[in-house]
Amino acid sequence: MGHFTTKGKLFREGTDLSAFGSLDVTVTAAGTTVEQTAPPSLPDADGVLRSFLYWDTGRRITGKRKVRWTFNHPTNWSEWPAAAYYGIPPTGTGGTSRVVVDAHWVGTGPINPTPIDGPGSTFVNAPGGTPVAWPGDGDDHIVKTQWGAATIHAKDHLQRNIGDPLLDFSSWQQLVYGGDASGYFEENDDDITSGGGVTGIANSTSPFFSVAPNSSSFLMAGYVVPVKPGIDIFKKLIELIRAYDLGKFIDKGDPSPEDIIRLKLISESLDVVRGGSVTDFDAFEGLLDAAKKMKPAELKRTIAGTKATVLRGQAVVKTLEALAKKAKPRT
C-alpha cells in the first residue's frame, strides 16, 4: 500500500500554495492511475497571481500541466509526494536575448547552484570578446544570445550544500509561464524495488540544450539522488566496523588493533561528512583498553601502526586546511 499526495508550491520559495487543489490518495491495487491537471494560474496568500511553471512528479520534472501517474507496484514504496510549482512571470524587457537557467532537486525543491557546465558548453561572446555571453551580466545563471547561438551543457553532478548528497543530472526542461496544456506527462513506478522508496530517474534527456541566436528561454535542469548498487552492503559494513571490540583481536592475527582503529576513524569521518552524529564509540579509547591486554611485541607493533595513522591524519588535516582557505562560500 502506498500513500500518494500532491501540493502546489511557490517558485522559488518552496512554500505551499494553499489555493492548489491537493490530492491525498491511498494506493492499494496494482495498476491504479491518478491524474491531475494543474490550473494555469493561482493566487498566492497575498493575492498575487502565480503562473504554473512545472511539476515535480516525484521522479522527474515536466512543464506539462497534466500528469498521469500509473502505480503498478504500490507495495514497493510508502510515501510518494508530487508538487506543482508556480512563479511570477517577469516584467519589462530584461529577458530579451538571454537564457535564464535554474536547477531543481527532484523531491526536494529548487536549489541555488548553477547547473551550467561552462567548459562543456559553447557560447558566442560580443565582438572583441567583451562582454561575455556567460556568465551574463556577471550572473552564472544567465546566458546571452545576442551575439550567436549557445549550446548549454548541464553539469553531470550538482550539490546544494556541503553535507547534501551529490546529485545526478536528470533532464532539461524548457519552461513557459502558464505551462504546456497539450497532452500529458506519463509517470510510473515500474523500476522501484521493494524498500527502495521513490527514486528519481537520472539521464532522462540529453545534457546538451541548444539555443538559437537572439532567442530567450527559461531552462530548468532536474537533478536526482543517485541510486547506488550495494548501498545496503556498505551500510552493513559500517555497522560491523562500529561493532568491533578491539580486545577480541589480540593474539588472533589479522585484523590487528591498529587496523580496526583505522576503520573506526573512517566510519567517524563519514558521519561528520554526512552531517550526522558520530558514533559513541571512541576509537582511541578502545585502543587504549585493548593495549592493556597486549604483550610487549604487540604493543610495539601497535605503537608503530598508530603513529603511522596519526601522521597520515596530520597530512590530511594540512590538506583540508589549505582547501578551506581556497574554498569560496557556497550559496
Coordinates of C-alpha atoms in Angstrom, one line a residue:
M1 CA 0.0 0.0 0.0
G2 CA 1.3 3.4 -1.0
H3 CA 0.4 7.0 0.0
F4 CA 0.3 9.5 -2.9
T5 CA 0.0 13.2 -2.4
T6 CA 0.2 16.4 -4.4
K7 CA 0.7 20.0 -3.5
G8 CA 1.1 23.4 -5.1
K9 CA 4.3 25.3 -4.2
L10 CA 5.7 28.7 -4.8
F11 CA 8.8 29.1 -7.0
R12 CA 11.4 29.7 -5.8
E13 CA 10.3 29.9 -2.2
G14 CA 9.2 26.3 -2.0
T15 CA 6.4 27.1 0.4
D16 CA 2.9 25.7 0.0
L17 CA 0.3 27.3 -2.3
S18 CA -3.0 26.9 -0.5
A19 CA -5.2 27.7 -3.5
F20 CA -4.0 24.5 -5.2
G21 CA -6.3 21.5 -5.1
S22 CA -4.1 19.0 -3.4
L23 CA -4.7 15.2 -3.7
D24 CA -4.3 12.6 -0.9
V25 CA -4.7 9.1 -2.3
T26 CA -4.1 5.7 -0.7
V27 CA -3.0 3.3 -3.5
T28 CA -3.9 -0.3 -2.7
A29 CA -4.2 -2.0 -6.1
A30 CA -1.6 -2.5 -8.8
G31 CA -2.5 -0.7 -12.0
T32 CA -4.0 2.3 -10.2
T33 CA -3.9 5.5 -12.2
V34 CA -4.1 9.0 -10.8
E35 CA -4.3 12.1 -13.0
Q36 CA -4.2 15.8 -12.1
T37 CA -4.1 18.9 -14.3
A38 CA -2.6 21.9 -12.6
P39 CA -4.5 25.2 -13.2
P40 CA -2.6 27.7 -15.5
S41 CA -2.6 30.3 -12.7
L42 CA -3.5 30.6 -9.0
P43 CA -3.3 33.4 -6.4
D44 CA -0.9 33.2 -3.5
A45 CA -1.6 34.2 0.1
D46 CA -1.0 37.8 -0.8
G47 CA -3.3 37.8 -3.7
V48 CA -0.5 37.8 -6.3
L49 CA -1.4 35.8 -9.3
R50 CA 1.1 33.0 -9.9
S51 CA 1.6 31.1 -13.1
F52 CA 2.2 27.4 -13.4
L53 CA 5.8 26.5 -14.3
Y54 CA 6.4 22.8 -13.8
W55 CA 5.6 19.6 -12.0
D56 CA 7.9 17.8 -9.8
T57 CA 6.3 14.4 -10.4
G58 CA 8.3 12.8 -7.6
R59 CA 10.7 11.2 -10.1
R60 CA 11.2 13.9 -12.8
I61 CA 10.2 17.4 -13.8
T62 CA 7.9 18.4 -16.6
G63 CA 6.4 21.6 -18.0
K64 CA 3.1 19.9 -18.9
R65 CA 0.2 20.8 -16.7
K66 CA -1.4 17.4 -16.8
V67 CA 0.4 14.4 -15.3
R68 CA -0.8 10.8 -15.2
W69 CA 0.8 8.5 -12.6
T70 CA 0.4 4.7 -13.0
F71 CA 1.2 2.7 -9.9
N72 CA 2.0 -0.9 -10.7
H73 CA 3.9 -1.6 -7.5
P74 CA 2.3 0.3 -4.7
T75 CA 3.7 -2.1 -2.1
N76 CA 7.3 -1.1 -3.0
W77 CA 7.0 2.4 -1.7
S78 CA 5.2 4.1 1.2
E79 CA 5.2 7.9 0.6
W80 CA 5.1 9.5 -2.8
P81 CA 4.9 13.3 -2.8
A82 CA 4.5 15.4 -6.0
A83 CA 4.3 19.2 -6.4
A84 CA 3.3 21.7 -9.0
Y85 CA 5.4 24.9 -8.9
Y86 CA 4.0 28.4 -9.6
G87 CA 6.1 31.5 -10.3
I88 CA 5.7 35.2 -11.1
P89 CA 6.3 36.0 -14.8
P90 CA 9.0 38.6 -15.4
T91 CA 8.0 42.1 -16.4
G92 CA 9.7 44.6 -18.7
T93 CA 12.3 43.8 -21.4
G94 CA 15.0 42.3 -19.2
G95 CA 14.6 38.9 -20.8
T96 CA 15.5 39.9 -24.4
S97 CA 18.1 37.6 -26.0
R98 CA 19.1 35.8 -22.8
V99 CA 18.5 32.4 -21.3
V100 CA 17.8 32.1 -17.6
V101 CA 18.8 28.7 -16.2
D102 CA 17.8 27.2 -12.9
A103 CA 18.1 23.8 -11.1
H104 CA 15.6 21.7 -9.2
W105 CA 16.3 18.8 -6.8
V106 CA 13.5 16.3 -7.6
G107 CA 11.6 15.5 -4.5
T108 CA 13.1 18.4 -2.5
G109 CA 12.7 21.7 -4.4
P110 CA 14.6 24.5 -6.3
I111 CA 18.4 24.8 -5.5
N112 CA 20.7 27.7 -5.9
P113 CA 23.9 26.4 -7.6
T114 CA 24.0 26.9 -11.4
P115 CA 23.7 23.8 -13.4
I116 CA 25.7 25.3 -16.3
D117 CA 28.9 23.5 -17.1
G118 CA 30.9 26.3 -18.6
P119 CA 33.8 24.3 -20.0
G120 CA 31.4 21.8 -21.6
S121 CA 29.2 24.5 -23.2
T122 CA 29.8 26.7 -26.2
F123 CA 28.9 30.4 -26.2
V124 CA 29.4 33.4 -28.6
N125 CA 30.8 36.5 -26.9
A126 CA 30.5 40.1 -28.1
P127 CA 33.0 41.2 -30.8
G128 CA 36.4 41.5 -29.2
G129 CA 35.3 39.0 -26.5
T130 CA 33.7 41.6 -24.2
P131 CA 31.1 41.3 -22.7
V132 CA 31.0 37.6 -22.4
A133 CA 27.9 35.6 -23.2
W134 CA 28.3 33.6 -19.9
P135 CA 28.1 34.5 -17.1
G136 CA 25.7 37.1 -18.5
D137 CA 25.9 40.4 -16.6
G138 CA 28.1 38.5 -14.1
D139 CA 25.3 36.0 -13.2
D140 CA 26.2 32.4 -13.8
H141 CA 22.5 31.5 -14.2
I142 CA 22.3 33.7 -17.4
V143 CA 23.5 33.1 -21.0
K144 CA 23.3 36.0 -23.5
T145 CA 22.4 35.1 -27.1
Q146 CA 22.5 38.4 -29.0
W147 CA 25.9 37.6 -30.5
G148 CA 25.2 34.0 -31.5
A149 CA 23.8 30.6 -30.6
A150 CA 24.6 28.7 -27.5
T151 CA 24.8 25.0 -26.6
I152 CA 24.5 24.7 -22.9
H153 CA 25.8 21.6 -21.2
A154 CA 24.4 20.6 -17.8
K155 CA 26.7 19.6 -15.0
D156 CA 26.8 15.9 -14.6
H157 CA 26.5 16.3 -10.8
L158 CA 25.3 19.1 -8.5
Q159 CA 25.3 19.6 -4.8
R160 CA 23.1 22.1 -2.9
N161 CA 25.3 22.5 0.1
I162 CA 28.2 20.6 1.7
G163 CA 26.7 17.7 3.5
D164 CA 24.0 17.2 1.0
P165 CA 24.2 14.3 -1.5
L166 CA 25.9 14.7 -4.8
L167 CA 23.0 14.7 -7.3
D168 CA 22.9 13.2 -10.8
F169 CA 21.6 15.1 -13.8
S170 CA 18.1 14.0 -14.8
S171 CA 16.7 16.2 -17.6
W172 CA 16.4 19.6 -19.2
Q173 CA 13.0 21.3 -19.4
Q174 CA 12.2 24.5 -21.4
L175 CA 9.5 26.1 -19.3
V176 CA 6.9 28.7 -20.1
Y177 CA 4.7 30.6 -17.6
G178 CA 1.2 29.0 -17.8
G179 CA 2.6 25.7 -18.7
D180 CA 2.1 23.3 -21.6
A181 CA -1.6 22.4 -21.9
S182 CA -1.1 19.8 -24.7
G183 CA -1.3 16.1 -23.8
Y184 CA 0.0 14.8 -20.6
F185 CA 3.2 13.6 -18.9
E186 CA 3.4 9.9 -18.0
E187 CA 4.9 8.8 -14.7
N188 CA 5.1 5.3 -13.2
D189 CA 6.8 3.2 -10.5
D190 CA 7.9 0.3 -12.7
D191 CA 11.6 0.2 -11.7
I192 CA 11.1 1.0 -8.0
T193 CA 12.2 -2.0 -5.9
S194 CA 10.8 -3.1 -2.6
G195 CA 12.1 -1.0 0.3
G196 CA 13.9 1.4 -2.0
G197 CA 11.5 4.3 -1.8
V198 CA 10.6 6.7 -4.6
T199 CA 13.7 7.2 -6.7
G200 CA 14.4 9.9 -9.3
I201 CA 15.3 9.0 -12.9
A202 CA 18.8 10.0 -14.0
N203 CA 19.8 11.0 -17.6
S204 CA 16.3 11.0 -19.0
T205 CA 17.3 13.7 -21.6
S206 CA 20.5 14.7 -23.2
P207 CA 22.6 17.0 -21.0
F208 CA 23.0 19.4 -24.0
F209 CA 20.5 22.1 -24.8
S210 CA 20.9 24.3 -27.9
V211 CA 19.5 27.9 -28.1
A212 CA 19.2 29.9 -31.3
P213 CA 20.7 33.4 -31.7
N214 CA 18.8 36.3 -30.3
S215 CA 16.4 34.0 -28.5
S216 CA 15.2 33.9 -24.9
S217 CA 14.3 30.8 -22.8
F218 CA 13.7 29.7 -19.3
L219 CA 15.5 26.4 -18.7
M220 CA 15.2 24.1 -15.7
A221 CA 17.7 21.3 -15.0
G222 CA 16.4 18.5 -12.9
Y223 CA 18.7 16.6 -10.6
V224 CA 18.1 13.4 -8.6
V225 CA 19.7 11.5 -5.8
P226 CA 21.7 8.7 -7.4
V227 CA 20.7 5.1 -6.8
K228 CA 23.9 3.3 -5.9
P229 CA 24.1 -0.5 -6.1
G230 CA 25.3 -2.2 -3.0
I231 CA 24.4 0.7 -0.6
D232 CA 22.8 -1.7 1.9
I233 CA 26.1 -3.7 1.9
F234 CA 28.0 -0.5 2.6
K235 CA 25.8 0.4 5.5
K236 CA 26.2 -3.1 6.9
L237 CA 29.9 -2.8 6.7
I238 CA 29.9 0.4 8.7
E239 CA 27.7 -1.3 11.3
L240 CA 30.1 -4.2 11.6
I241 CA 33.1 -1.8 11.9
R242 CA 31.4 0.0 14.8
A243 CA 30.5 -3.3 16.4
Y244 CA 34.2 -4.5 16.7
D245 CA 35.6 -5.0 20.1
L246 CA 39.3 -4.3 19.8
G247 CA 40.1 -6.7 22.6
K248 CA 38.7 -9.6 20.6
F249 CA 41.6 -9.3 18.1
I250 CA 44.5 -9.7 20.5
D251 CA 46.6 -12.7 19.6
K252 CA 44.3 -13.5 16.7
G253 CA 46.3 -12.1 13.9
D254 CA 44.5 -10.1 11.2
P255 CA 42.8 -7.6 11.6
S256 CA 45.2 -6.0 14.1
P257 CA 44.1 -3.4 16.7
E258 CA 45.6 -0.6 14.5
D259 CA 43.7 -1.9 11.5
I260 CA 40.5 -1.6 13.5
I261 CA 41.2 1.9 14.7
R262 CA 41.7 3.0 11.1
L263 CA 38.3 1.5 10.2
K264 CA 36.8 3.2 13.2
L265 CA 38.2 6.6 12.2
I266 CA 37.0 6.1 8.7
S267 CA 33.4 5.5 9.9
E268 CA 33.6 8.5 12.2
S269 CA 34.8 10.7 9.4
L270 CA 31.9 9.5 7.2
D271 CA 29.5 10.5 10.0
V272 CA 31.0 14.0 10.0
V273 CA 30.8 14.5 6.2
R274 CA 27.2 13.3 6.2
G275 CA 26.3 15.8 8.9
G276 CA 25.1 13.0 11.2
S277 CA 26.1 12.3 14.8
V278 CA 29.3 10.5 15.4
T279 CA 29.2 7.0 16.9
D280 CA 29.5 7.0 20.7
F281 CA 32.5 4.6 20.4
D282 CA 35.8 6.4 20.7
A283 CA 38.4 4.6 18.6
F284 CA 41.4 5.8 20.6
E285 CA 39.9 4.9 24.0
G286 CA 39.1 1.5 22.6
L287 CA 42.7 1.1 21.5
L288 CA 44.0 2.0 25.0
D289 CA 41.7 -0.6 26.6
A290 CA 42.9 -3.2 24.1
A291 CA 46.5 -2.2 24.9
K292 CA 46.2 -3.3 28.5
K293 CA 45.9 -6.9 27.2
M294 CA 48.9 -6.7 24.8
K295 CA 52.3 -8.3 25.1
P296 CA 55.4 -6.2 24.6
A297 CA 55.8 -7.2 21.0
E298 CA 52.2 -6.4 20.3
L299 CA 52.5 -3.0 21.9
K300 CA 55.5 -2.1 19.8
R301 CA 53.6 -3.1 16.6
T302 CA 50.5 -1.2 17.7
I303 CA 52.6 1.9 18.6
A304 CA 54.2 1.9 15.2
G305 CA 50.9 1.4 13.4
T306 CA 49.1 4.1 15.4
K307 CA 52.0 6.6 14.8
A308 CA 51.6 6.0 11.1
T309 CA 47.9 6.6 11.3
V310 CA 48.4 9.8 13.2
L311 CA 51.0 11.1 10.7
R312 CA 48.6 10.4 7.8
G313 CA 45.9 12.2 9.7
Q314 CA 48.1 15.2 10.2
A315 CA 48.9 15.3 6.5
V316 CA 45.2 15.1 5.7
V317 CA 44.4 18.0 8.1
K318 CA 47.0 20.2 6.4
T319 CA 45.5 19.5 3.0
L320 CA 42.0 20.2 4.3
E321 CA 43.1 23.5 5.9
A322 CA 44.7 24.5 2.5
L323 CA 41.5 23.7 0.7
A324 CA 39.4 25.6 3.2
K325 CA 41.5 28.8 2.6
K326 CA 40.8 28.5 -1.1
A327 CA 37.2 27.5 -0.9
K328 CA 34.5 30.0 -1.7
P329 CA 31.3 30.1 0.3
R330 CA 28.5 28.0 -1.4
T331 CA 25.1 29.5 -2.0

